[in-house]
CSV table of C-alpha atoms in Angstrom, one decimal:
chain,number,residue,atom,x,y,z
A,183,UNK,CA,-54.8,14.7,39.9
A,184,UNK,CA,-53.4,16.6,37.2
A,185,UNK,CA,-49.8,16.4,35.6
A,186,UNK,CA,-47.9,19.1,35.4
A,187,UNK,CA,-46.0,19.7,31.7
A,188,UNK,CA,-43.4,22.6,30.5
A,189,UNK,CA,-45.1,23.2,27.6
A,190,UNK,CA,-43.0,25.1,26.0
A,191,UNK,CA,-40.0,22.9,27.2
A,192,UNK,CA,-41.9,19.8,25.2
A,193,UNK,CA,-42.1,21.7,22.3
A,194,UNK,CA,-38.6,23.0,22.2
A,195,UNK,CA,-37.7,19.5,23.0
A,196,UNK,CA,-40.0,18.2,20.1
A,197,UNK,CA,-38.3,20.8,17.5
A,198,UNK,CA,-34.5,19.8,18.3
A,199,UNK,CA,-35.4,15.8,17.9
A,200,UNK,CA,-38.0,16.7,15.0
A,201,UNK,CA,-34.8,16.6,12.1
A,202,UNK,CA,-34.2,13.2,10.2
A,203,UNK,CA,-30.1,14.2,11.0
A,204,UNK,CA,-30.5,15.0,14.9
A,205,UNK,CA,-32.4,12.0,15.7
A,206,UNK,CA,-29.6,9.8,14.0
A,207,UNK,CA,-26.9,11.4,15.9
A,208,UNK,CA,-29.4,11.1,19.1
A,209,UNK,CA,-29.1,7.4,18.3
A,210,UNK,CA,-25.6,6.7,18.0
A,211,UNK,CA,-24.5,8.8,21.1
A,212,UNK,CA,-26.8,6.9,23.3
A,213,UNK,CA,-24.3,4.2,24.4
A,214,UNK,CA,-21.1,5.3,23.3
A,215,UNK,CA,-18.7,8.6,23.3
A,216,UNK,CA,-18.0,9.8,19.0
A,217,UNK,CA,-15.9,12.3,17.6
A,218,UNK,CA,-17.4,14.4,14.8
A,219,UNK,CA,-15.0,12.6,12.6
A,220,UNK,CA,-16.7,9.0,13.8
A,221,UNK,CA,-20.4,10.6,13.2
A,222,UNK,CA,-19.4,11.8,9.4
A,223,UNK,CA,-18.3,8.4,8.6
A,224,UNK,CA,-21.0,6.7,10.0
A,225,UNK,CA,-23.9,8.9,8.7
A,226,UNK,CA,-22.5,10.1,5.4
A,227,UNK,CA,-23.4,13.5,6.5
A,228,UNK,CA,-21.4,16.4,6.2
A,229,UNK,CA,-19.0,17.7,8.8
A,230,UNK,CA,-20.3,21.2,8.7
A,231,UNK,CA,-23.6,19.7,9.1
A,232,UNK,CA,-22.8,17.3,12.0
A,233,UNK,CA,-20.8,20.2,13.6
A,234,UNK,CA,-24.2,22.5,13.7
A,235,UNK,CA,-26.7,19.5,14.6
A,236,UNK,CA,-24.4,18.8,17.5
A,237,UNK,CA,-24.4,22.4,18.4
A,238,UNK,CA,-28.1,22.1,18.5
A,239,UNK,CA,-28.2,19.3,20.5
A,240,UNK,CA,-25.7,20.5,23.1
A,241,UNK,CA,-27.7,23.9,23.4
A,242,UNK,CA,-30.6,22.0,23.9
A,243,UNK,CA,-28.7,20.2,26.5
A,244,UNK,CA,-29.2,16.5,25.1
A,245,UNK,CA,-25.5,15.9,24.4
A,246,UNK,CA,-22.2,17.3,26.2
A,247,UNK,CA,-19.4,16.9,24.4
A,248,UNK,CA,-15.7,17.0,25.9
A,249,UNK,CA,-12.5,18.3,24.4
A,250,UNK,CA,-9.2,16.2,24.3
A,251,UNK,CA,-6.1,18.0,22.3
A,252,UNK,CA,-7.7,19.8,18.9
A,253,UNK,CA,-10.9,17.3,19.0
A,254,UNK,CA,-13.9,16.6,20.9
A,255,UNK,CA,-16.1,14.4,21.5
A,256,UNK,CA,-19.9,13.9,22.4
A,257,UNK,CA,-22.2,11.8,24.0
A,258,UNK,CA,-25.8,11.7,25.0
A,259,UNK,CA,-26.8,13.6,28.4
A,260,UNK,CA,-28.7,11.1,29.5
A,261,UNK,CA,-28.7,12.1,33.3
A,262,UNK,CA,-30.1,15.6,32.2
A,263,UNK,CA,-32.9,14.3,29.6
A,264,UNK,CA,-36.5,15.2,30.1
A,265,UNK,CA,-39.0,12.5,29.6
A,266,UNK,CA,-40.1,14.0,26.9
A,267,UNK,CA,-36.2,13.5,24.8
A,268,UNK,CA,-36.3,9.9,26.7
A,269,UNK,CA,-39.7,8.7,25.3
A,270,UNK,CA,-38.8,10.3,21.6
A,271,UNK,CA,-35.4,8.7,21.5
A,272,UNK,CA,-36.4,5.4,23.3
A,273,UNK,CA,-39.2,5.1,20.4
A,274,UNK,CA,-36.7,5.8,17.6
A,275,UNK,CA,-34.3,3.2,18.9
A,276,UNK,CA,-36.8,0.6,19.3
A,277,UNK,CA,-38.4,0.9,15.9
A,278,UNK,CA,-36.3,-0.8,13.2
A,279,UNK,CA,-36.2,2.1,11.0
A,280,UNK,CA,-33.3,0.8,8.2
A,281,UNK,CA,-31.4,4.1,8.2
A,282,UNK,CA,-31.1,4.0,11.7
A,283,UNK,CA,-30.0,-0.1,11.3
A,284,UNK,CA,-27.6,1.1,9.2
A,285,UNK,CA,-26.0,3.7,10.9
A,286,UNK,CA,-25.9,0.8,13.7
A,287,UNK,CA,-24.1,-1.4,11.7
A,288,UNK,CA,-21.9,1.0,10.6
A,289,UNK,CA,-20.5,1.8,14.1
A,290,UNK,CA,-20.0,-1.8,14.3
A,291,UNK,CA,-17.5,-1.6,11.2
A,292,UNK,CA,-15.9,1.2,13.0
A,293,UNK,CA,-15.6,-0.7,16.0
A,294,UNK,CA,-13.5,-3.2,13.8
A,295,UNK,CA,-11.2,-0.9,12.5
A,296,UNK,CA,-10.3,0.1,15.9
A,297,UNK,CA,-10.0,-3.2,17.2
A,298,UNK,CA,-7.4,-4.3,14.6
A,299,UNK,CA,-10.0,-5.9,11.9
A,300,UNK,CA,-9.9,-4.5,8.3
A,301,UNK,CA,-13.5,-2.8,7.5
A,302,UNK,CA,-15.3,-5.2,4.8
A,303,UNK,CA,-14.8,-2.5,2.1
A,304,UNK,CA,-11.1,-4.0,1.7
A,305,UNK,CA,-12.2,-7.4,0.7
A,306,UNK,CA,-10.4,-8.1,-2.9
A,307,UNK,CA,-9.0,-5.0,-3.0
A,308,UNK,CA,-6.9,-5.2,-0.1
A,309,UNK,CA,-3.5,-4.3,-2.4
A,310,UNK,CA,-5.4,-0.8,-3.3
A,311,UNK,CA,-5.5,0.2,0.8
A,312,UNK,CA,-2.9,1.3,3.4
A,313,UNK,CA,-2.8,0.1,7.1
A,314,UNK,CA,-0.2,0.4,9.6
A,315,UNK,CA,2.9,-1.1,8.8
A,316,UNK,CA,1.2,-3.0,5.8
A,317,UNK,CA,3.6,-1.4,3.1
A,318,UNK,CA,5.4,-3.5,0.1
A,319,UNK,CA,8.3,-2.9,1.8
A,320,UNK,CA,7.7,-4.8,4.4
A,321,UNK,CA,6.0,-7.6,2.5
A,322,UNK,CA,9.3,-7.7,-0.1
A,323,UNK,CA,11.4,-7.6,3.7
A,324,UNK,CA,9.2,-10.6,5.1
A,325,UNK,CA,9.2,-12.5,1.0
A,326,UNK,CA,13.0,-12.4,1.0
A,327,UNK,CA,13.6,-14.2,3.9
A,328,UNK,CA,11.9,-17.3,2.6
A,329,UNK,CA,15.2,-17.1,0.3
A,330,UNK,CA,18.1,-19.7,0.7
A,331,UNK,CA,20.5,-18.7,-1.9
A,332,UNK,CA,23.8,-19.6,-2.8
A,333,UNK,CA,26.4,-17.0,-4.5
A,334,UNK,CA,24.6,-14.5,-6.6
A,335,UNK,CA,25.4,-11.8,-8.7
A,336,UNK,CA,23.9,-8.2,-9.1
A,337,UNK,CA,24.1,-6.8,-12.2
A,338,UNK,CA,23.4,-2.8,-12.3
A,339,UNK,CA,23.3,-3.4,-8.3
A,340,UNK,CA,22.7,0.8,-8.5
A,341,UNK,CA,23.5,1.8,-4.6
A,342,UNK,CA,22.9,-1.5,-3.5
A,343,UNK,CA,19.1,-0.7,-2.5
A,344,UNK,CA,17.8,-4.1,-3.8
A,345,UNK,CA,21.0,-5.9,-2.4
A,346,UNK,CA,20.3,-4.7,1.3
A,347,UNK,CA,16.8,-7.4,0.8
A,348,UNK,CA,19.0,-10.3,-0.8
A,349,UNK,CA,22.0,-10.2,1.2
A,350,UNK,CA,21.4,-11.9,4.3
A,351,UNK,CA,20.1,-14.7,2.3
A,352,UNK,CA,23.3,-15.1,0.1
A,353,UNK,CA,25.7,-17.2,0.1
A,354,UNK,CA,27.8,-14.2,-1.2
A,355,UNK,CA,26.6,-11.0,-3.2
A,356,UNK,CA,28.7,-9.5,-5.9
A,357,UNK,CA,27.0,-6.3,-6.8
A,358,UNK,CA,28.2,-4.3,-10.4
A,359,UNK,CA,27.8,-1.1,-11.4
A,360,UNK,CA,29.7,0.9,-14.4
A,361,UNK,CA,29.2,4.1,-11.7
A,362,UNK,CA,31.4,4.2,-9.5
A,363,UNK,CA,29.8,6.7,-7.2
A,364,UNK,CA,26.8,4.0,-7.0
A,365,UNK,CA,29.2,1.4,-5.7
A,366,UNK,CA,30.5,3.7,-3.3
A,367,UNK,CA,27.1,4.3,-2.0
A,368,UNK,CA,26.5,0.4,-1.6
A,369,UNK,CA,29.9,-0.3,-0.3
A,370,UNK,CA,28.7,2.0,2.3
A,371,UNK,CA,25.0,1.0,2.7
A,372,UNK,CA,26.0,-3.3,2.8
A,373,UNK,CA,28.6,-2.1,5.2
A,374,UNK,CA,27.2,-4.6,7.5
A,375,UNK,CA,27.1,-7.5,5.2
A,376,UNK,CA,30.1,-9.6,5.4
A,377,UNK,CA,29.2,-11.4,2.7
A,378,UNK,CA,28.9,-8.9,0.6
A,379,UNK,CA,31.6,-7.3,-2.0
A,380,UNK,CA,30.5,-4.1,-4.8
A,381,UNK,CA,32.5,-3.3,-7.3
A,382,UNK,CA,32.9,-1.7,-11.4
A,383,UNK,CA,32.1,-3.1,-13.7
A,384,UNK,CA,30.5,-3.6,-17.3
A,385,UNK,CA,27.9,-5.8,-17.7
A,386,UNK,CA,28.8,-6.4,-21.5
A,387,UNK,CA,32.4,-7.7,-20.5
A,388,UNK,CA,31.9,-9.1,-16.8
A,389,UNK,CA,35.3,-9.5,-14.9
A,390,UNK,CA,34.5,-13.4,-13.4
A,391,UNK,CA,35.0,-16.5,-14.6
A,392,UNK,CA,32.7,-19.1,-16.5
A,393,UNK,CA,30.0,-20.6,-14.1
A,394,UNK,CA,30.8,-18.3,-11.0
A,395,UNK,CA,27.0,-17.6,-9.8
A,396,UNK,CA,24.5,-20.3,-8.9
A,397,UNK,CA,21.7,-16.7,-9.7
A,398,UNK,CA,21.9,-13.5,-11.3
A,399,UNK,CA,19.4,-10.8,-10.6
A,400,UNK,CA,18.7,-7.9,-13.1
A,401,UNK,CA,16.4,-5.3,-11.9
A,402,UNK,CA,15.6,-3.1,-14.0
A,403,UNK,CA,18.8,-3.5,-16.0
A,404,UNK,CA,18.4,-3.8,-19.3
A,405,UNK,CA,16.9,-0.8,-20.5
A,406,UNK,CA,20.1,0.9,-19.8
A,407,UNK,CA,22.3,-1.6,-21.4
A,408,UNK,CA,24.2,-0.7,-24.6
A,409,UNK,CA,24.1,-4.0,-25.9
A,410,UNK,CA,21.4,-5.7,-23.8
A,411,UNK,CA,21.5,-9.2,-25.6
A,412,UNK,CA,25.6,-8.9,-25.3
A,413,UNK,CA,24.7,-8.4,-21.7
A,414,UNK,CA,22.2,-11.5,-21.5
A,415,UNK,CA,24.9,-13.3,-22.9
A,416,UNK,CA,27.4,-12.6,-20.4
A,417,UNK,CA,25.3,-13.2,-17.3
A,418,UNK,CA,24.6,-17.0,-18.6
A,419,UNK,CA,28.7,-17.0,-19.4
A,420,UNK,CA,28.7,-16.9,-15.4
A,421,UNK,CA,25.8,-18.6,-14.4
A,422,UNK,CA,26.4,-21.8,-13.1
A,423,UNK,CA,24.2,-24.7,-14.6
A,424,UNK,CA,21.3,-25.5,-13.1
A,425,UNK,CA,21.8,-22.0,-11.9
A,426,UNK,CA,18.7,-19.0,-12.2
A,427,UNK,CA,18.3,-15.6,-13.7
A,428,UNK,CA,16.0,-13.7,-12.5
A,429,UNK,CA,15.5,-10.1,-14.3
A,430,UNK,CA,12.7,-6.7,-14.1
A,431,UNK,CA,12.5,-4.9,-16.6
A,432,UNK,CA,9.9,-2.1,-17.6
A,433,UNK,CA,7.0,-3.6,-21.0
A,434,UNK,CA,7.8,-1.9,-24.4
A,435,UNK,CA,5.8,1.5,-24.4
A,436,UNK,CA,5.6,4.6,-26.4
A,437,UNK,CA,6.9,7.0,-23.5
A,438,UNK,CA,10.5,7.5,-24.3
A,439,UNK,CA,11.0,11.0,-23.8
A,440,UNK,CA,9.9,10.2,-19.9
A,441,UNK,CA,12.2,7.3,-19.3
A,442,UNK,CA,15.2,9.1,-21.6
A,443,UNK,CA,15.2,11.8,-18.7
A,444,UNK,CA,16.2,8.8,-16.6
A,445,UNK,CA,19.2,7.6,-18.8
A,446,UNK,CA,17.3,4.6,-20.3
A,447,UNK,CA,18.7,3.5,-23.3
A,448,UNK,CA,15.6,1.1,-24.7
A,449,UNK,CA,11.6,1.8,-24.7
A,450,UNK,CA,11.0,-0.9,-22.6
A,451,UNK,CA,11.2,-5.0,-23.5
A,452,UNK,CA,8.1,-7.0,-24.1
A,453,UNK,CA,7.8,-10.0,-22.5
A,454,UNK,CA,7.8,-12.3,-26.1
A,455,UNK,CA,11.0,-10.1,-27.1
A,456,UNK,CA,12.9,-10.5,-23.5
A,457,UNK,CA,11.9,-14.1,-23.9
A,458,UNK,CA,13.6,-14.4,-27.2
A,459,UNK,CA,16.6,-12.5,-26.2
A,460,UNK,CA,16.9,-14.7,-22.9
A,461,UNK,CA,16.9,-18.5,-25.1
A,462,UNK,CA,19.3,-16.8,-27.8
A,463,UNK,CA,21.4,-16.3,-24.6
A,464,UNK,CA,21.7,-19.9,-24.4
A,465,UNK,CA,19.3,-20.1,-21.1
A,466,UNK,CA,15.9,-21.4,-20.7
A,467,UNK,CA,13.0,-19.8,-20.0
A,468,UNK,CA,10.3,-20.9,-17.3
A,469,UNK,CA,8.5,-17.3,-17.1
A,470,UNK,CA,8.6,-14.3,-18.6
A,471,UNK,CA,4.9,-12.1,-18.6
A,472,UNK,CA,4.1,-8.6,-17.1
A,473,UNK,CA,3.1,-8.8,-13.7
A,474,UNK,CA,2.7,-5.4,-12.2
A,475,UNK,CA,1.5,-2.2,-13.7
A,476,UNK,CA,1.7,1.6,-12.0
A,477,UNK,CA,-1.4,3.2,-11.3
A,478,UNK,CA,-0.2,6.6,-12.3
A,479,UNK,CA,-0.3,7.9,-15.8
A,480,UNK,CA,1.3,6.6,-18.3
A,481,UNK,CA,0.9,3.5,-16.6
A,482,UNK,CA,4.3,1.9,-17.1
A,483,UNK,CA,4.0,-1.9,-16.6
A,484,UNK,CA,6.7,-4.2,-15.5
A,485,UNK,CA,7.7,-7.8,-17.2
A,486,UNK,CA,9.2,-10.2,-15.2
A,487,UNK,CA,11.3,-12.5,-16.4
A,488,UNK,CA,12.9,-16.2,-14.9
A,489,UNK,CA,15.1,-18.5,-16.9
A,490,UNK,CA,17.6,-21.2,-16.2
A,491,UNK,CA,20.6,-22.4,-17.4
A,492,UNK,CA,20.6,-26.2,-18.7
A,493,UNK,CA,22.9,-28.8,-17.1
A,494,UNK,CA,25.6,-29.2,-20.5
Protein backbone atom coordinates (compact mmCIF):
# COMPACT_ATOMS: atom_id res chain seq x y z
CA UNK A 1 0.00 0.00 0.00
CA UNK A 2 1.53 3.11 -1.15
CA UNK A 3 1.54 6.63 0.75
CA UNK A 4 0.39 9.33 -0.82
CA UNK A 5 2.82 12.74 -0.50
CA UNK A 6 2.30 16.53 -1.81
CA UNK A 7 5.43 16.69 -3.21
CA UNK A 8 5.59 19.91 -3.92
CA UNK A 9 3.85 20.83 -0.61
CA UNK A 10 7.05 18.89 1.25
CA UNK A 11 9.33 20.89 -0.61
CA UNK A 12 7.75 24.22 -0.05
CA UNK A 13 7.46 23.08 3.39
CA UNK A 14 11.21 22.05 3.48
CA UNK A 15 12.29 25.66 1.87
CA UNK A 16 10.39 27.89 4.58
CA UNK A 17 12.01 25.69 7.63
CA UNK A 18 15.37 25.28 5.54
CA UNK A 19 16.76 29.07 7.16
CA UNK A 20 19.01 28.97 10.33
CA UNK A 21 16.52 32.29 11.41
CA UNK A 22 12.95 30.58 10.56
CA UNK A 23 13.63 27.54 12.38
CA UNK A 24 14.68 29.54 15.62
CA UNK A 25 11.53 31.49 15.49
CA UNK A 26 9.65 27.99 14.65
CA UNK A 27 11.08 27.03 18.06
CA UNK A 28 10.23 29.68 20.33
CA UNK A 29 6.52 29.97 19.05
CA UNK A 30 5.86 26.42 19.61
CA UNK A 31 4.55 26.86 23.28
CA UNK A 32 4.04 30.34 23.78
CA UNK A 33 2.32 33.57 22.00
CA UNK A 34 5.70 36.52 21.16
CA UNK A 35 5.58 39.89 19.96
CA UNK A 36 8.12 40.76 17.26
CA UNK A 37 9.60 42.94 20.03
CA UNK A 38 9.98 39.56 22.38
CA UNK A 39 11.65 37.56 19.15
CA UNK A 40 14.32 40.53 18.56
CA UNK A 41 15.35 40.39 22.03
CA UNK A 42 15.59 36.89 22.29
CA UNK A 43 17.35 36.13 19.00
CA UNK A 44 19.49 39.16 18.54
CA UNK A 45 18.09 39.35 15.09
CA UNK A 46 16.93 42.31 13.45
CA UNK A 47 13.37 43.58 13.56
CA UNK A 48 13.20 44.04 9.86
CA UNK A 49 14.46 40.59 9.58
CA UNK A 50 12.10 39.02 12.12
CA UNK A 51 9.20 41.01 10.61
CA UNK A 52 9.91 39.24 6.90
CA UNK A 53 10.75 35.59 8.42
CA UNK A 54 7.42 35.83 10.16
CA UNK A 55 5.82 36.98 6.99
CA UNK A 56 7.24 33.80 5.57
CA UNK A 57 6.06 31.68 8.00
CA UNK A 58 2.60 33.00 8.17
CA UNK A 59 2.27 32.73 4.24
CA UNK A 60 3.34 29.41 4.57
CA UNK A 61 0.72 29.01 7.13
CA UNK A 62 3.03 27.67 10.10
CA UNK A 63 2.30 30.73 12.36
CA UNK A 64 -0.89 33.07 12.71
CA UNK A 65 -0.25 35.97 14.36
CA UNK A 66 -3.05 38.25 15.99
CA UNK A 67 -3.23 41.99 16.40
CA UNK A 68 -3.90 43.79 19.75
CA UNK A 69 -3.70 47.88 19.61
CA UNK A 70 -0.53 48.89 17.14
CA UNK A 71 1.20 45.26 17.90
CA UNK A 72 0.88 41.80 17.14
CA UNK A 73 1.61 38.82 18.11
CA UNK A 74 2.48 35.19 16.70
CA UNK A 75 2.32 31.79 17.54
CA UNK A 76 2.92 28.47 15.99
CA UNK A 77 -0.23 26.91 13.83
CA UNK A 78 0.09 23.91 15.23
CA UNK A 79 -3.51 22.67 14.40
CA UNK A 80 -2.79 23.44 10.63
CA UNK A 81 0.90 21.88 10.44
CA UNK A 82 1.66 19.18 7.95
CA UNK A 83 3.65 16.26 9.09
CA UNK A 84 6.17 17.21 7.23
CA UNK A 85 6.68 21.02 9.47
CA UNK A 86 5.77 18.64 12.63
CA UNK A 87 8.67 16.09 12.05
CA UNK A 88 11.29 19.05 10.99
CA UNK A 89 10.40 21.13 13.97
CA UNK A 90 9.95 18.22 16.44
CA UNK A 91 13.62 17.10 15.34
CA UNK A 92 15.01 20.68 15.88
CA UNK A 93 13.48 20.91 19.36
CA UNK A 94 14.71 17.64 20.46
CA UNK A 95 18.35 18.05 19.31
CA UNK A 96 20.34 20.21 21.80
CA UNK A 97 21.60 22.48 19.19
CA UNK A 98 23.23 25.46 21.66
CA UNK A 99 21.79 28.38 19.61
CA UNK A 100 18.51 26.99 20.03
CA UNK A 101 19.44 26.36 24.09
CA UNK A 102 20.12 29.70 24.06
CA UNK A 103 17.39 31.27 22.60
CA UNK A 104 15.44 28.91 25.29
CA UNK A 105 17.11 30.36 28.03
CA UNK A 106 16.66 33.54 26.89
CA UNK A 107 12.79 33.42 26.89
CA UNK A 108 13.22 32.30 30.34
CA UNK A 109 15.06 35.69 31.32
CA UNK A 110 12.12 37.33 29.62
CA UNK A 111 9.83 35.44 31.46
CA UNK A 112 11.49 37.08 34.66
CA UNK A 113 11.30 40.49 33.68
CA UNK A 114 7.69 40.08 33.28
CA UNK A 115 7.15 38.36 36.37
CA UNK A 116 8.68 41.12 38.53
CA UNK A 117 12.48 39.57 38.59
CA UNK A 118 15.29 41.86 37.36
CA UNK A 119 17.05 40.04 34.14
CA UNK A 120 20.72 38.79 35.38
CA UNK A 121 22.36 41.48 33.19
CA UNK A 122 21.65 44.02 36.21
CA UNK A 123 23.65 42.22 38.74
CA UNK A 124 26.33 44.95 40.04
CA UNK A 125 25.18 47.41 38.03
CA UNK A 126 21.84 47.67 39.27
CA UNK A 127 22.46 51.79 39.97
CA UNK A 128 23.17 52.15 35.99
CA UNK A 129 19.32 50.62 35.08
CA UNK A 130 15.73 51.97 35.47
CA UNK A 131 12.70 49.89 36.64
CA UNK A 132 9.35 51.02 37.64
CA UNK A 133 9.21 53.18 40.43
CA UNK A 134 12.98 52.44 41.21
CA UNK A 135 14.05 56.17 40.88
CA UNK A 136 16.56 57.99 43.53
CA UNK A 137 13.82 59.88 44.39
CA UNK A 138 12.11 57.39 45.85
CA UNK A 139 15.13 55.75 47.42
CA UNK A 140 16.17 59.52 49.03
CA UNK A 141 11.96 59.50 50.04
CA UNK A 142 12.26 55.94 51.73
CA UNK A 143 16.32 56.92 53.29
CA UNK A 144 14.82 59.99 54.95
CA UNK A 145 12.39 58.49 56.87
CA UNK A 146 14.96 56.41 58.85
CA UNK A 147 15.70 60.12 60.17
CA UNK A 148 14.78 61.19 63.86
CA UNK A 149 16.04 64.65 64.02
CA UNK A 150 15.69 67.35 66.31
CA UNK A 151 15.64 71.18 65.24
CA UNK A 152 17.64 71.77 62.11
CA UNK A 153 18.58 74.41 60.06
CA UNK A 154 18.71 74.87 56.16
CA UNK A 155 21.17 77.02 54.94
CA UNK A 156 20.57 78.14 51.15
CA UNK A 157 17.20 76.06 51.62
CA UNK A 158 16.58 77.41 47.68
CA UNK A 159 12.57 76.76 47.24
CA UNK A 160 12.58 74.39 49.94
CA UNK A 161 12.99 71.24 47.40
CA UNK A 162 15.41 69.42 49.79
CA UNK A 163 13.33 70.58 52.91
CA UNK A 164 10.01 68.85 51.58
CA UNK A 165 12.48 65.19 52.32
CA UNK A 166 13.67 66.42 55.85
CA UNK A 167 10.66 67.95 57.29
CA UNK A 168 8.57 65.41 58.51
CA UNK A 169 11.46 64.11 60.33
CA UNK A 170 12.31 67.51 62.17
CA UNK A 171 11.83 68.49 65.13
CA UNK A 172 11.49 71.99 63.47
CA UNK A 173 13.03 73.29 60.02
CA UNK A 174 14.35 76.79 59.66
CA UNK A 175 15.06 77.09 56.02
CA UNK A 176 17.31 80.52 54.75
CA UNK A 177 17.66 81.94 51.74
CA UNK A 178 19.13 85.63 50.77
CA UNK A 179 16.25 85.38 47.83
CA UNK A 180 13.44 86.15 48.72
CA UNK A 181 11.43 84.92 45.80
CA UNK A 182 12.93 81.33 46.80
CA UNK A 183 11.43 81.61 50.26
CA UNK A 184 8.31 82.49 48.90
CA UNK A 185 8.33 79.49 46.78
CA UNK A 186 9.06 77.16 49.96
CA UNK A 187 6.78 78.99 52.24
CA UNK A 188 4.40 77.89 49.69
CA UNK A 189 5.69 74.34 48.80
CA UNK A 190 6.14 73.28 53.13
CA UNK A 191 2.78 74.81 53.35
CA UNK A 192 1.77 71.57 54.88
CA UNK A 193 4.53 71.30 57.34
CA UNK A 194 3.71 72.77 60.56
CA UNK A 195 6.89 72.55 61.72
CA UNK A 196 8.24 74.28 59.33
CA UNK A 197 9.22 78.26 59.13
CA UNK A 198 11.43 79.93 55.74
CA UNK A 199 12.69 82.97 55.99
CA UNK A 200 15.87 85.76 54.68
CA UNK A 201 18.54 85.59 55.44
CA UNK A 202 22.48 85.67 55.02
CA UNK A 203 24.36 82.92 55.78
CA UNK A 204 27.55 85.12 56.69
CA UNK A 205 25.50 86.98 59.52
CA UNK A 206 22.80 84.29 60.60
CA UNK A 207 19.80 86.01 62.60
CA UNK A 208 19.71 83.09 65.64
CA UNK A 209 21.22 82.76 68.60
CA UNK A 210 24.41 80.66 69.83
CA UNK A 211 23.67 76.83 69.87
CA UNK A 212 20.03 77.10 68.29
CA UNK A 213 20.34 73.79 65.93
CA UNK A 214 21.07 70.30 67.18
CA UNK A 215 22.03 69.88 62.62
CA UNK A 216 22.63 72.15 59.86
CA UNK A 217 22.45 70.92 56.34
CA UNK A 218 24.27 72.68 53.40
CA UNK A 219 23.44 71.43 50.05
CA UNK A 220 25.12 72.57 47.67
CA UNK A 221 25.82 75.91 49.52
CA UNK A 222 29.00 76.89 49.51
CA UNK A 223 29.97 77.56 46.10
CA UNK A 224 27.69 80.39 46.11
CA UNK A 225 28.86 81.83 49.32
CA UNK A 226 30.85 85.14 49.40
CA UNK A 227 32.72 84.27 52.19
CA UNK A 228 32.29 80.57 52.50
CA UNK A 229 34.60 79.96 55.66
CA UNK A 230 32.75 83.19 57.25
CA UNK A 231 29.72 81.08 56.50
CA UNK A 232 31.19 77.76 58.04
CA UNK A 233 31.90 79.73 60.84
CA UNK A 234 28.49 80.92 61.49
CA UNK A 235 26.66 77.61 61.06
CA UNK A 236 28.95 76.11 64.10
CA UNK A 237 28.06 79.66 66.02
CA UNK A 238 24.51 77.93 65.95
CA UNK A 239 25.13 74.51 66.18
CA UNK A 240 24.39 73.03 69.26
CA UNK A 241 27.28 70.80 70.80
CA UNK A 242 27.23 67.47 70.08
CA UNK A 243 25.17 68.81 67.35
CA UNK A 244 25.99 67.70 63.22
CA UNK A 245 26.65 69.48 59.99
CA UNK A 246 26.12 67.88 57.26
CA UNK A 247 27.09 69.79 53.76
CA UNK A 248 27.21 68.84 49.48
CA UNK A 249 29.04 70.60 47.75
CA UNK A 250 30.34 70.13 44.01
CA UNK A 251 34.83 68.73 43.95
CA UNK A 252 37.16 71.59 42.72
CA UNK A 253 37.17 71.42 38.80
CA UNK A 254 38.31 73.39 35.94
CA UNK A 255 34.69 74.18 34.46
CA UNK A 256 33.91 77.52 35.75
CA UNK A 257 32.50 79.21 32.90
CA UNK A 258 29.66 76.21 33.16
CA UNK A 259 28.90 76.59 36.83
CA UNK A 260 29.35 80.73 36.56
CA UNK A 261 26.14 80.58 34.29
CA UNK A 262 24.56 79.18 37.42
CA UNK A 263 25.62 82.04 39.85
CA UNK A 264 28.38 79.94 41.53
CA UNK A 265 30.80 81.99 43.10
CA UNK A 266 33.77 79.15 43.72
CA UNK A 267 35.14 76.26 41.24
CA UNK A 268 34.13 73.71 43.39
CA UNK A 269 35.74 72.58 47.14
CA UNK A 270 38.03 69.54 47.36
CA UNK A 271 37.31 67.38 49.89
CA UNK A 272 41.10 68.04 51.89
CA UNK A 273 40.21 71.88 51.43
CA UNK A 274 36.33 71.66 52.77
CA UNK A 275 37.90 69.58 55.44
CA UNK A 276 40.27 72.21 56.41
CA UNK A 277 37.79 74.97 56.24
CA UNK A 278 35.20 72.84 58.34
CA UNK A 279 38.07 72.19 61.65
CA UNK A 280 39.20 76.06 61.20
CA UNK A 281 35.42 76.49 61.84
CA UNK A 282 35.89 75.15 65.20
CA UNK A 283 33.93 71.66 64.25
CA UNK A 284 35.17 68.29 63.88
CA UNK A 285 35.36 66.31 61.04
CA UNK A 286 34.23 62.54 60.76
CA UNK A 287 33.91 62.49 56.79
CA UNK A 288 34.55 64.52 54.21
CA UNK A 289 35.47 62.50 50.52
CA UNK A 290 33.58 62.65 47.04
CA UNK A 291 30.98 60.17 46.80
CA UNK A 292 29.08 60.59 43.69
CA UNK A 293 30.11 61.65 40.21
CA UNK A 294 27.64 62.67 37.04
CA UNK A 295 27.85 60.45 34.18
CA UNK A 296 27.53 63.39 31.71
CA UNK A 297 30.39 65.37 30.45
CA UNK A 298 32.29 67.18 32.28
CA UNK A 299 31.63 64.87 34.85
CA UNK A 300 31.12 67.10 37.85
CA UNK A 301 31.72 65.01 41.12
CA UNK A 302 30.16 65.75 44.43
CA UNK A 303 32.16 65.81 48.03
CA UNK A 304 30.26 65.13 50.97
CA UNK A 305 31.04 66.39 53.96
CA UNK A 306 29.97 65.50 57.94
CA UNK A 307 31.40 67.20 60.97
CA UNK A 308 30.44 67.64 64.55
CA UNK A 309 30.65 70.18 66.96
CA UNK A 310 32.63 69.16 70.32
CA UNK A 311 30.95 69.19 73.74
CA UNK A 312 33.05 72.66 75.26
Amino acid sequence: MSTYMDLAGTVGTLNILGDESRLRLCALLLERELSVTDLVKITGISQSRVSTHLARLREGGIVRDRRDGQRSFYVLAKESLSSTAKTVLDAATRSGDPTLERDKRRLSFLDDERCGALPDSFVGEMERHYSPGRTWQSLSVGIAALLDLGEVLDVGSGDGAAAGYLAPYCASLTCIDTNARMIEAATKRLARHKNVRAEVADMHELPFRAASFDAIVLFHTLTYAERPQRALEECARVLRPNGRLVALTLDAHEHRTITAAYGERHPGFAPRTLKRMLSRAGLTVTFADVTCREPKKPHFEVVLAIATKPNA
